PDB file of C-alpha atoms in Angstrom:
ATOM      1  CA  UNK A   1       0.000   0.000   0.000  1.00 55.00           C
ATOM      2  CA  UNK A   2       1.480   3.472  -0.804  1.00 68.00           C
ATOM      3  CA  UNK A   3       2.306   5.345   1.608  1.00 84.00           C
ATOM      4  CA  UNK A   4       1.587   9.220   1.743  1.00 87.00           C
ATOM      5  CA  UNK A   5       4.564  11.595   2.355  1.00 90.00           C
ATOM      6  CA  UNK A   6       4.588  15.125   3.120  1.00 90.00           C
ATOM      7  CA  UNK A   7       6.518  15.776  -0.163  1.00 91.00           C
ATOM      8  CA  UNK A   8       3.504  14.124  -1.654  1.00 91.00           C
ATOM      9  CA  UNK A   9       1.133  16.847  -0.026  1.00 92.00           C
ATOM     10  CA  UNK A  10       3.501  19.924  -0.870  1.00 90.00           C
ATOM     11  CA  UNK A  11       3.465  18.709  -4.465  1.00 91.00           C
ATOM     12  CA  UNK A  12      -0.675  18.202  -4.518  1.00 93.00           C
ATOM     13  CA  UNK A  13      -0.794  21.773  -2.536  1.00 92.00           C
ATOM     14  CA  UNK A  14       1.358  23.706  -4.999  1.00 91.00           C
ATOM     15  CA  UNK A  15       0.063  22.085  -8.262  1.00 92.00           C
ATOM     16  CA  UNK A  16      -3.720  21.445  -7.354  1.00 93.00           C
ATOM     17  CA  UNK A  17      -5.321  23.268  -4.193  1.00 94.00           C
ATOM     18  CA  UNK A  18      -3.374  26.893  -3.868  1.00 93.00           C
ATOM     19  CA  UNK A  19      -4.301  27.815  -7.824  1.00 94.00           C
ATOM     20  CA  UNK A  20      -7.953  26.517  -6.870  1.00 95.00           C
ATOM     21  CA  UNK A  21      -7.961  28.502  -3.961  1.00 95.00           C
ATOM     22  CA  UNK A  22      -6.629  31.916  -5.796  1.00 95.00           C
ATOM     23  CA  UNK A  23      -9.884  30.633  -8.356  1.00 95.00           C
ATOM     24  CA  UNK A  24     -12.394  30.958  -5.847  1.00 95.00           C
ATOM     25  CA  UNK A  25     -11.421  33.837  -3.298  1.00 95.00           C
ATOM     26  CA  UNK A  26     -11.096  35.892  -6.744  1.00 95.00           C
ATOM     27  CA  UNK A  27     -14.384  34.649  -7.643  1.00 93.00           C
ATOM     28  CA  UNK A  28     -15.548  35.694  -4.144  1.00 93.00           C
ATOM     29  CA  UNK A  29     -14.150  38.952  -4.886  1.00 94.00           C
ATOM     30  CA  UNK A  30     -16.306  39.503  -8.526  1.00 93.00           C
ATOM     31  CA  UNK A  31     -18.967  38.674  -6.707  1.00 93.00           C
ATOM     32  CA  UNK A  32     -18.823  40.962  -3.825  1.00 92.00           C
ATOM     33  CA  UNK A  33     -17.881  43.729  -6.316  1.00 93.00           C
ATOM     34  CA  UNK A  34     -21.014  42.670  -8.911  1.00 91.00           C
ATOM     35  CA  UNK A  35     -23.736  42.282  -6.116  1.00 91.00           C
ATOM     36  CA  UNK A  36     -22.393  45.765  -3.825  1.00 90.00           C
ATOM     37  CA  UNK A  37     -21.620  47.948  -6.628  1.00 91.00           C
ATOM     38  CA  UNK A  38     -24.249  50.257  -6.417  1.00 90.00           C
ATOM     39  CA  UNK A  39     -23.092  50.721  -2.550  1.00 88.00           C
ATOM     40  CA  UNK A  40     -19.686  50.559  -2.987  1.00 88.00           C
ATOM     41  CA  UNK A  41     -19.607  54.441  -1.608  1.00 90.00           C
ATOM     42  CA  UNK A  42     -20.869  53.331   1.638  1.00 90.00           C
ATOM     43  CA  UNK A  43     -18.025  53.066   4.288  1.00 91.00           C
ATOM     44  CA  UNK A  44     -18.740  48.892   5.191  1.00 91.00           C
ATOM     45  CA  UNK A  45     -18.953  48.177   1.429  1.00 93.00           C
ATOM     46  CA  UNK A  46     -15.857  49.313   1.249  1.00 93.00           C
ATOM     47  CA  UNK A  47     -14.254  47.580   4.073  1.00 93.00           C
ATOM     48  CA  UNK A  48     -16.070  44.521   2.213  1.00 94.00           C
ATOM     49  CA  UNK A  49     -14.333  45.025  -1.051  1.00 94.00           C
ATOM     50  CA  UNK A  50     -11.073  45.720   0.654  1.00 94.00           C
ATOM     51  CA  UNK A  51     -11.559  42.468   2.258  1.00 94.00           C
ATOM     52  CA  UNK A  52     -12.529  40.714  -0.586  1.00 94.00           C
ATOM     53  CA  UNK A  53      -9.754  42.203  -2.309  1.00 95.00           C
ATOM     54  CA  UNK A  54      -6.736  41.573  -0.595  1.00 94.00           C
ATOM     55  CA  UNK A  55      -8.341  37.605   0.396  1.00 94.00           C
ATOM     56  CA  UNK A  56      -7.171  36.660  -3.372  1.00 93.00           C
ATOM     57  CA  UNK A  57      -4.309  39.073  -3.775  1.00 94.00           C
ATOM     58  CA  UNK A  58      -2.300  37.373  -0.464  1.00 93.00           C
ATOM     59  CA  UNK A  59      -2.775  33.932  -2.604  1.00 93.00           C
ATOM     60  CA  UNK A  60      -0.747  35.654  -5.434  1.00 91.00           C
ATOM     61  CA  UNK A  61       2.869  34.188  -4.695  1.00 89.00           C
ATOM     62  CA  UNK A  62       1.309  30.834  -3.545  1.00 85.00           C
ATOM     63  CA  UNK A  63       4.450  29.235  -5.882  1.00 78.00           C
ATOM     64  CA  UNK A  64       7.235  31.440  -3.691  1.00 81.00           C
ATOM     65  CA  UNK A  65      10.353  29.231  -2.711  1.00 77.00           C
ATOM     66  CA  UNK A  66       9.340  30.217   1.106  1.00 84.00           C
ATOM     67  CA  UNK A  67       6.449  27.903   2.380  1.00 84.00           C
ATOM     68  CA  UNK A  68       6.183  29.694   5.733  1.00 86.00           C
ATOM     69  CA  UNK A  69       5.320  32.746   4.239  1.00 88.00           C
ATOM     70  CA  UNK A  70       3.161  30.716   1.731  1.00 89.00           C
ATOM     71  CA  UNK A  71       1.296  29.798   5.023  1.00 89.00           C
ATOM     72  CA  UNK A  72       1.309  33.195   6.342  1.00 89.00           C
ATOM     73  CA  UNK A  73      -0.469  34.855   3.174  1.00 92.00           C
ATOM     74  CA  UNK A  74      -2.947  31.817   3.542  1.00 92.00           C
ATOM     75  CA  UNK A  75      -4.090  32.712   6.455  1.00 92.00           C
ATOM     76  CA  UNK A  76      -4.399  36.354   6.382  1.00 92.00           C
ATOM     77  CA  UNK A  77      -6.411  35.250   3.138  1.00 94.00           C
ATOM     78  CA  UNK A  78      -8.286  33.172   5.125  1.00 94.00           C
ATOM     79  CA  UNK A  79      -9.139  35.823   7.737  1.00 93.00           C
ATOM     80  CA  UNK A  80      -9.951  38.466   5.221  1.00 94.00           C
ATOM     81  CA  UNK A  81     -12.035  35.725   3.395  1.00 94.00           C
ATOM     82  CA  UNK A  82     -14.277  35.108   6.955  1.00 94.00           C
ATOM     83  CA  UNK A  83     -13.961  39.056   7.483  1.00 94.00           C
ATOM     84  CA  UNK A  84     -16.228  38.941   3.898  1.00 94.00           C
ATOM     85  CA  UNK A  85     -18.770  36.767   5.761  1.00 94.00           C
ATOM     86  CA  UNK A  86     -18.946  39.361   8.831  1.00 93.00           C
ATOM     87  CA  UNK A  87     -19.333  42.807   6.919  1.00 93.00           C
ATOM     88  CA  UNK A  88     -22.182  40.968   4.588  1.00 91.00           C
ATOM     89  CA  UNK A  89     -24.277  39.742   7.964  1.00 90.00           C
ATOM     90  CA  UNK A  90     -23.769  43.102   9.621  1.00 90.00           C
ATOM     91  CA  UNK A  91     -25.057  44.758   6.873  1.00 88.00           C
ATOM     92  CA  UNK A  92     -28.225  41.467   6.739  1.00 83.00           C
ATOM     93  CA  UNK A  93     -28.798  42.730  10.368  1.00 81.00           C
ATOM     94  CA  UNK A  94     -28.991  46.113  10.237  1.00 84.00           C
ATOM     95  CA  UNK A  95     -31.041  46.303   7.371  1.00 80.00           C
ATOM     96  CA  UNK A  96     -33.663  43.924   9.308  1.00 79.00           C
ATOM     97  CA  UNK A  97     -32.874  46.310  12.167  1.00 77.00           C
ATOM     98  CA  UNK A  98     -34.422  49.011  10.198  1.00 79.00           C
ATOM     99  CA  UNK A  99     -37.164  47.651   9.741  1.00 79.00           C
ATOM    100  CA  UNK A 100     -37.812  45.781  13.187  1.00 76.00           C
ATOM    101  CA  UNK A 101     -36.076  47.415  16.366  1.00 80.00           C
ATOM    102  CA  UNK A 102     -34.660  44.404  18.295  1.00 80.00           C
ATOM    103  CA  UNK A 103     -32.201  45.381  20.901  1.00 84.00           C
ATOM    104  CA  UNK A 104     -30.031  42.438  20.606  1.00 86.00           C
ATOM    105  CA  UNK A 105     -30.243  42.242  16.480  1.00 85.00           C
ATOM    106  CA  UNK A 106     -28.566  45.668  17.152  1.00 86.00           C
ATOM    107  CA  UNK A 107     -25.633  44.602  20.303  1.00 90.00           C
ATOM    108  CA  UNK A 108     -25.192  41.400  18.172  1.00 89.00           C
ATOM    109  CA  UNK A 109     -24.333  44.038  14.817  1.00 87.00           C
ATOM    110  CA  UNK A 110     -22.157  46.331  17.214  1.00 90.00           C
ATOM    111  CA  UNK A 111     -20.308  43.050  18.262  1.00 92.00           C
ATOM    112  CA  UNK A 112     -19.815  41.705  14.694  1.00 93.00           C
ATOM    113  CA  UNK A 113     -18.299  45.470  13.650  1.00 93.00           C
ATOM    114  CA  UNK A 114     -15.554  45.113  16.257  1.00 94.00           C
ATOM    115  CA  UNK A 115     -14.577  41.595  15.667  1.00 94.00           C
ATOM    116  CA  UNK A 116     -14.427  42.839  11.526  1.00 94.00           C
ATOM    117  CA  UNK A 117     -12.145  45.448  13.136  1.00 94.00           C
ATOM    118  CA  UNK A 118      -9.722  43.212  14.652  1.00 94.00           C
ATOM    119  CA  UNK A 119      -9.570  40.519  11.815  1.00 93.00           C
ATOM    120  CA  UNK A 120      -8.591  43.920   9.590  1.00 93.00           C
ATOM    121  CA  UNK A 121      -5.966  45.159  12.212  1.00 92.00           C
ATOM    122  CA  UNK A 122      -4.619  41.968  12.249  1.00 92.00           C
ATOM    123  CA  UNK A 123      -4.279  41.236   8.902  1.00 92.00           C
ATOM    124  CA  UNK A 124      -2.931  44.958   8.246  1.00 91.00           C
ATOM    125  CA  UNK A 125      -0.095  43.569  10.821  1.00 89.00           C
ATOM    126  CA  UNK A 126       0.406  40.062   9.645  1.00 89.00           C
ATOM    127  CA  UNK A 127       0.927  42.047   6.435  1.00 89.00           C
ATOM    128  CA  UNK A 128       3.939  44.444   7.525  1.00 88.00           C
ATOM    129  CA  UNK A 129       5.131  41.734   9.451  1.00 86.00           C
ATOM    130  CA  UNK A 130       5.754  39.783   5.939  1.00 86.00           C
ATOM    131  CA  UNK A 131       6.368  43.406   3.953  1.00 83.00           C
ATOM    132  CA  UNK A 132       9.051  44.636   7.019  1.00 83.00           C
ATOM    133  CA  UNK A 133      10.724  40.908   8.343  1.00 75.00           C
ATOM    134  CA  UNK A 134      12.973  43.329  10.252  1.00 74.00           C
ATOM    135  CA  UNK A 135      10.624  45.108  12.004  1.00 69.00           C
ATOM    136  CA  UNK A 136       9.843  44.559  15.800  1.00 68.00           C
ATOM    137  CA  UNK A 137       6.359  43.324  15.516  1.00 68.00           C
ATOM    138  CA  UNK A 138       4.607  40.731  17.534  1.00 70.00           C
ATOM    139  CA  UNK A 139       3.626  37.562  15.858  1.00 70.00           C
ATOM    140  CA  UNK A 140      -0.051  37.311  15.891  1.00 76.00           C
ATOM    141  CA  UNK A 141      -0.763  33.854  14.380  1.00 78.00           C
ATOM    142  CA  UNK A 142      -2.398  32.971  17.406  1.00 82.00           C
ATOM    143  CA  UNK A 143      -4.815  35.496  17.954  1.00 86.00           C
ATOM    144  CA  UNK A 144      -5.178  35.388  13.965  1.00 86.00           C
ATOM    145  CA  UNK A 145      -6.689  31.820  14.083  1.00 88.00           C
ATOM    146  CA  UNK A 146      -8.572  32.240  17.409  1.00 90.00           C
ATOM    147  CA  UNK A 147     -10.453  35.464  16.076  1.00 91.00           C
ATOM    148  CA  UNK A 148     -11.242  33.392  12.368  1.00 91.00           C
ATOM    149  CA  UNK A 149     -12.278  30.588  14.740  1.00 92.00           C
ATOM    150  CA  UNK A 150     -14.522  32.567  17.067  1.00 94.00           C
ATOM    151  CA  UNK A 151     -15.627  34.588  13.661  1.00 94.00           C
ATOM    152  CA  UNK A 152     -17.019  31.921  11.995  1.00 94.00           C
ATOM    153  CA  UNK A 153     -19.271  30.452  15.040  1.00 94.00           C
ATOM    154  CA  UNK A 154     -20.340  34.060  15.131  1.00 94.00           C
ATOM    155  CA  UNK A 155     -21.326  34.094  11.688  1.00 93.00           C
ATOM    156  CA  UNK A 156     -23.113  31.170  11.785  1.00 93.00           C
ATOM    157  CA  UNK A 157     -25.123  32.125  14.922  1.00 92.00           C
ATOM    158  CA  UNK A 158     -25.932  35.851  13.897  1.00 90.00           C
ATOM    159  CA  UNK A 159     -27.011  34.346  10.516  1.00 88.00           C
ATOM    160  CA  UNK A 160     -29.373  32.202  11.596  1.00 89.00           C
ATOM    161  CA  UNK A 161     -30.675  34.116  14.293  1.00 87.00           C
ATOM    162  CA  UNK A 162     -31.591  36.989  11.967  1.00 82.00           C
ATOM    163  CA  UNK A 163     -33.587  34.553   9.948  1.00 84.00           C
ATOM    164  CA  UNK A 164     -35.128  33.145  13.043  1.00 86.00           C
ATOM    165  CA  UNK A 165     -36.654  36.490  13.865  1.00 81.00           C
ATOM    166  CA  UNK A 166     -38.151  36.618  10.407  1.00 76.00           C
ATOM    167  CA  UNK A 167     -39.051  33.456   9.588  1.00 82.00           C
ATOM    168  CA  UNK A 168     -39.050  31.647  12.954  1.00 84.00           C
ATOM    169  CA  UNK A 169     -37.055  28.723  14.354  1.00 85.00           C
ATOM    170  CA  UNK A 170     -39.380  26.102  13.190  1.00 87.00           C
ATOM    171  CA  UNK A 171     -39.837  27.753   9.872  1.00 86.00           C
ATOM    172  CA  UNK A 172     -35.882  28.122   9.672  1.00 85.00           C
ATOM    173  CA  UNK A 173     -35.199  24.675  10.111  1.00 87.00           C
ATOM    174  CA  UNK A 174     -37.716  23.626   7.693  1.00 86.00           C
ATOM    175  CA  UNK A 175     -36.810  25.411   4.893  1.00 86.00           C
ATOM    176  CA  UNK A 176     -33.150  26.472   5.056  1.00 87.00           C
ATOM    177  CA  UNK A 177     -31.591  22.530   5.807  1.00 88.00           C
ATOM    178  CA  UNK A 178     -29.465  22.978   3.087  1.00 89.00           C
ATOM    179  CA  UNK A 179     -27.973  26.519   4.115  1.00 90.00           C
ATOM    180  CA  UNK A 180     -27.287  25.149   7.784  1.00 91.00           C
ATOM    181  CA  UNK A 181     -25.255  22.225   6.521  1.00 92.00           C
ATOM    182  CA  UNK A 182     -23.286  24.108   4.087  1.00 92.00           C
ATOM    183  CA  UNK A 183     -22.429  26.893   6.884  1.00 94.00           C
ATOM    184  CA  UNK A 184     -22.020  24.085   9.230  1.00 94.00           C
ATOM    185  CA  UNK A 185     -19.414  22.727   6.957  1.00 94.00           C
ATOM    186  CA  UNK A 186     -17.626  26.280   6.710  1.00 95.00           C
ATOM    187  CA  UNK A 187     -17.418  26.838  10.277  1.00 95.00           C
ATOM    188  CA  UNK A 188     -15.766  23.756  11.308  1.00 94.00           C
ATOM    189  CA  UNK A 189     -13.199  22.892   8.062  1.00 94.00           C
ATOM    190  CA  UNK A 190     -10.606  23.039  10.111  1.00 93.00           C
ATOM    191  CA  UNK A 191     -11.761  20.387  11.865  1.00 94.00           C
ATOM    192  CA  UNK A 192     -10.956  17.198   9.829  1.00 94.00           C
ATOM    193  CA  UNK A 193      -7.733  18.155   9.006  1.00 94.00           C
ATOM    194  CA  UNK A 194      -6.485  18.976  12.437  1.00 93.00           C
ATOM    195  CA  UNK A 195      -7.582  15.599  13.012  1.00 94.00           C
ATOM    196  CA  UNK A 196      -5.541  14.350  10.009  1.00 93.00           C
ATOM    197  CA  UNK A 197      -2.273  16.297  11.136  1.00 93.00           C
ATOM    198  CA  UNK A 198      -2.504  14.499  15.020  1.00 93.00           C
ATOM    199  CA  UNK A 199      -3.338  10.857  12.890  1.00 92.00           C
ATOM    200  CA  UNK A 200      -0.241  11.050  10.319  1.00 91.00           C
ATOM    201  CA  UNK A 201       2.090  13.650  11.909  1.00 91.00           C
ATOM    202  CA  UNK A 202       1.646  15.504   8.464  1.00 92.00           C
ATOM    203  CA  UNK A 203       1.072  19.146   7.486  1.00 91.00           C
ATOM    204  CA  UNK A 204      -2.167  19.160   5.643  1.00 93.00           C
ATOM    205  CA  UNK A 205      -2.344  22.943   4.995  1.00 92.00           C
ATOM    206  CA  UNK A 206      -2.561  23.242   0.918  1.00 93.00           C
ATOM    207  CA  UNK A 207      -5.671  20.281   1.564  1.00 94.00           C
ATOM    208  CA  UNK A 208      -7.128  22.756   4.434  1.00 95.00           C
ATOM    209  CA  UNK A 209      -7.344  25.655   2.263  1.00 94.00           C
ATOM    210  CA  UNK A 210      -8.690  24.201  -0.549  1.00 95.00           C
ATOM    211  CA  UNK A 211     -11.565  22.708   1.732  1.00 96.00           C
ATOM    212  CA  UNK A 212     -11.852  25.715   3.234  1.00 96.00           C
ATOM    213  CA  UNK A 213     -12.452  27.696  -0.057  1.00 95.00           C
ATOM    214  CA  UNK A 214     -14.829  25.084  -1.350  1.00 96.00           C
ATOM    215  CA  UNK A 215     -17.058  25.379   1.558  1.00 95.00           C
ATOM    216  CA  UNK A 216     -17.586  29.046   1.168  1.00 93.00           C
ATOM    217  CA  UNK A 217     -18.324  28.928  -2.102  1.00 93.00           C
ATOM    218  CA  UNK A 218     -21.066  26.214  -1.245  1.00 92.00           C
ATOM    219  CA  UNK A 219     -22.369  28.920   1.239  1.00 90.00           C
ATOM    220  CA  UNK A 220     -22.015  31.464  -2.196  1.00 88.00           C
ATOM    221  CA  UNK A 221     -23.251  29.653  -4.162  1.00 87.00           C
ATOM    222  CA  UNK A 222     -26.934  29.198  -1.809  1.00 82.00           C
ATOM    223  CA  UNK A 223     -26.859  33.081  -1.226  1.00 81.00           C
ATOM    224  CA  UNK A 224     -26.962  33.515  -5.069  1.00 83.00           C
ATOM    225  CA  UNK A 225     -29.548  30.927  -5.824  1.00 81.00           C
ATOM    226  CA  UNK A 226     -31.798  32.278  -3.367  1.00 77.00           C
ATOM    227  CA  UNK A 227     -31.188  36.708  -4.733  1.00 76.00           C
ATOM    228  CA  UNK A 228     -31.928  34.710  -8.505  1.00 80.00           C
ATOM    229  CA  UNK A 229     -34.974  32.806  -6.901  1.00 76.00           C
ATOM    230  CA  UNK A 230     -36.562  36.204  -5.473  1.00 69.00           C
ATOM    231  CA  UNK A 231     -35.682  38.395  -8.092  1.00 69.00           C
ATOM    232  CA  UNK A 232     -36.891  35.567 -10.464  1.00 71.00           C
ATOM    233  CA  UNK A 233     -40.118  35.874  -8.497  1.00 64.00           C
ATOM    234  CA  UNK A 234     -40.288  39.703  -8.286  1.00 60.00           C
ATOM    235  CA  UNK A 235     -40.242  40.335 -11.705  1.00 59.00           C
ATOM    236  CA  UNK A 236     -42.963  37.496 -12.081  1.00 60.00           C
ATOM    237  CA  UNK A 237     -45.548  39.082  -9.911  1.00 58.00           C
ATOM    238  CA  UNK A 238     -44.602  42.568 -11.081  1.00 63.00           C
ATOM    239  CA  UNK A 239     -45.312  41.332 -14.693  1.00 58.00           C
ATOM    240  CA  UNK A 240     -48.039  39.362 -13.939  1.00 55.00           C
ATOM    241  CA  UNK A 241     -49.692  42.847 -11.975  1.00 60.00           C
ATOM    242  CA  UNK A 242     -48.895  45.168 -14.560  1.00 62.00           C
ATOM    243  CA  UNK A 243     -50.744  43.131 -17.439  1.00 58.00           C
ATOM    244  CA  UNK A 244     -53.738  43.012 -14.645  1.00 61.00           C
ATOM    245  CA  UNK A 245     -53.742  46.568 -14.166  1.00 61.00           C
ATOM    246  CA  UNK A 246     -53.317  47.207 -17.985  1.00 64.00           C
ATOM    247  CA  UNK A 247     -55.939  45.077 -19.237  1.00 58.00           C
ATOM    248  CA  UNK A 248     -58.605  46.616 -16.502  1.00 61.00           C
ATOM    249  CA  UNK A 249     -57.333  50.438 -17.566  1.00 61.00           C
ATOM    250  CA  UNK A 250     -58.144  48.970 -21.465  1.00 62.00           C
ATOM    251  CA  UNK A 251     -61.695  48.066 -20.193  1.00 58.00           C
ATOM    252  CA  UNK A 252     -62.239  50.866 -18.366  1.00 61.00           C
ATOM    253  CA  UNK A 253     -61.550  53.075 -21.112  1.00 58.00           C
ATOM    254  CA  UNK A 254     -62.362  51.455 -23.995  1.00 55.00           C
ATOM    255  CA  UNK A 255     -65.194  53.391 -26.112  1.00 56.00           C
ATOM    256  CA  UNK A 256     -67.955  51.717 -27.788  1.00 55.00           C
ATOM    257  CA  UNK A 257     -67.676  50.256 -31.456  1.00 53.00           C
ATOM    258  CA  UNK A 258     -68.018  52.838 -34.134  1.00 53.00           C
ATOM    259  CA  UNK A 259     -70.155  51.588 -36.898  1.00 54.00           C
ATOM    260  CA  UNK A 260     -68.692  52.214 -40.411  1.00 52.00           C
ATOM    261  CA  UNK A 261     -70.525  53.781 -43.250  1.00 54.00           C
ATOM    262  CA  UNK A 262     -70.979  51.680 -46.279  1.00 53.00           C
ATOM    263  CA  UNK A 263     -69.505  52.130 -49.343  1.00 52.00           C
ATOM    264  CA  UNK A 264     -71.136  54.644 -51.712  1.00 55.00           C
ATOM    265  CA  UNK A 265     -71.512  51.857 -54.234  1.00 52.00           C
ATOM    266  CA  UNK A 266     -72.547  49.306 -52.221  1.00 49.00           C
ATOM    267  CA  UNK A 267     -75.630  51.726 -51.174  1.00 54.00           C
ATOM    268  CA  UNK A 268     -76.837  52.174 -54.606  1.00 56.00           C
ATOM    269  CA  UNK A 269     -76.671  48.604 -55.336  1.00 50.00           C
ATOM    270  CA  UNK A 270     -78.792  47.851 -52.439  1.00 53.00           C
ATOM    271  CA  UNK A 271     -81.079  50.876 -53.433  1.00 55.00           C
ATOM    272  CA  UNK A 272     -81.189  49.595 -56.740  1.00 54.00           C
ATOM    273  CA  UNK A 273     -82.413  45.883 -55.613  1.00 50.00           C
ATOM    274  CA  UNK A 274     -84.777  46.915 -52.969  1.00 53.00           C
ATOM    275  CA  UNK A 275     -86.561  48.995 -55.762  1.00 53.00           C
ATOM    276  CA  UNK A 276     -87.113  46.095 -58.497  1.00 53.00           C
ATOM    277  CA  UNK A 277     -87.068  43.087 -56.772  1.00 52.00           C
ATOM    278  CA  UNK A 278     -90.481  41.703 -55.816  1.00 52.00           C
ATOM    279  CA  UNK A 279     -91.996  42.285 -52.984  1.00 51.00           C
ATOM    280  CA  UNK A 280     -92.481  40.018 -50.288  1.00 44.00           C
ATOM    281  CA  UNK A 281     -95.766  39.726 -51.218  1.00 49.00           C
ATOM    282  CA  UNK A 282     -95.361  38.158 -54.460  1.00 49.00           C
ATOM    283  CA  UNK A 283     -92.813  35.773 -54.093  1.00 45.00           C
ATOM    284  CA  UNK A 284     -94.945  34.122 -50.464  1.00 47.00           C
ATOM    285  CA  UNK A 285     -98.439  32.835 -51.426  1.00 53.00           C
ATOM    286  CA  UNK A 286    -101.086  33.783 -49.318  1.00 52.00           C
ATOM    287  CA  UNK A 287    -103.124  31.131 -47.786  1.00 51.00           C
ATOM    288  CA  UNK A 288    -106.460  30.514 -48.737  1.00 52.00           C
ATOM    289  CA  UNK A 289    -109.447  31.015 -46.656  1.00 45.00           C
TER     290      UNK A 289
END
């Protein structure tokens, strides 16, 4: 049986799972900048694109000679990638905010814009640290990977819990299964591989990443099919409305039939037969008494 070697998993990483990962975040990033355009002046949109932005850019070099700061630039494009997740479901909660006034929707939005704050500074940080390897700065892997762990169970909880307060728990469950899986799967990719590294004493990172990218865009890929479904919908019932309210304007003010006048010809002809064709008389016997 072959054995698996962790020249095996560099080789898989470089060649197979880092471009893939690049793919997607960049993907992420098209769609962040095709679905916020329109708010892309607004101050979190921006932190969202800059987020987006610099998630694919750190995966750039992923062929660089050095691995560890391979590994670095994953993770601050891993953070950045969760810090995506945050901005969108702050802005998901405020906007339900607006419209219902829930005190905890709104500490729960306040607590999501400070943990976006952190994963930023500490990106901005990891970032010099790699820019500036000279410079006196404290290494902040650890916090980096306990604020995109804490992040993500946050993420999942505020998500749901905004749709709970819409739709209801019960109404949640039923109807969103799919959505809590795939999230569930995000949240805890680390997971399985941490459980592979204790198993084969092997670095699974490249594998980790990849996973890690794939589950977001399973979590995309629902958010998208759901705008299309209720857009798709939208424009139905506004079509389906506006050819209602169009045909009962026609019937309201439609005007009655016009009759035409006959042809000048045609009215002498009929003139002309009236006056020497028999009469009725004639041609229908009358009955004898």
């Amino acid at each position: 049986m072959p054995t698996i070697t962790q020249t095996d998993l560099d080789y898989v990483g470089r060649v197979v799972c880092m471009p893939l990962a690049l793919l997607i975040n960049f993907s992420l990033f098209q769609y962040l900048f095709t679905m916020y355009y329109k708010r892309r002046y607004e101050a979190r949109c921006m932190v969202l694109l800059f987020s987006g932005f610099l998630a694919f850019a750190c995966l750039i070099p992923y062929a660089h000679t050095d691995d560890a700061m391979v590994a670095d630039l994953n993770d601050i494009s891993e953070t950045l990638s969760v810090t995506t997740f945050l901005v969108q479901i702050t802005m998901f909660g405020r906007d339900i905010n607006k419209r219902m006034r829930i005190r905890s929707l709104k500490l729960a939005a306040y607590a999501s814009e400070v943990l976006i704050f952190l994963c930023i500074t500490v990106s901005t940080m990891d970032l010099v640290a790699l820019a500036l390897p000279h410079a006196t700065i404290t290494d902040l892997a650890v916090l980096s990977d306990a604020l995109e762990e804490f992040s993500l169970w946050f993420i999942f909880v505020f998500r749901f819990y905004c749709m709970a307060i819409s739709r209801g728990v019960q109404g949640t469950l039923a109807t969103k299964k799919f959505e809590i899986a795939m999230y569930l799967l995000f949240v805890t990719h680390e997971y399985p591989f941490q459980i592979l590294n204790a198993l084969t004493g092997l670095s699974w990172e490249e594998q980790q990443a990849l996973w890690h990218r794939l589950t977001m865009a399973l979590c995309l890929f629902n958010t998208i099919k759901e705008k299309l479904r209720s857009s798709t919908s939208k424009v139905t019932t506004r079509g389906a409305s506006k050819a209602a309210s169009m045909a009962t304007d026609r019937s309201q003010h439609s005007e009655p039939p016009v009759a035409l006048p006959r042809p000048p010809i045609l009215a002498r002809l009929s003139k002309r037969f009236a006056a020497s064709g028999p009469s009725l008389a004639a041609v229908v016997p009358t009955p004898k008494t």
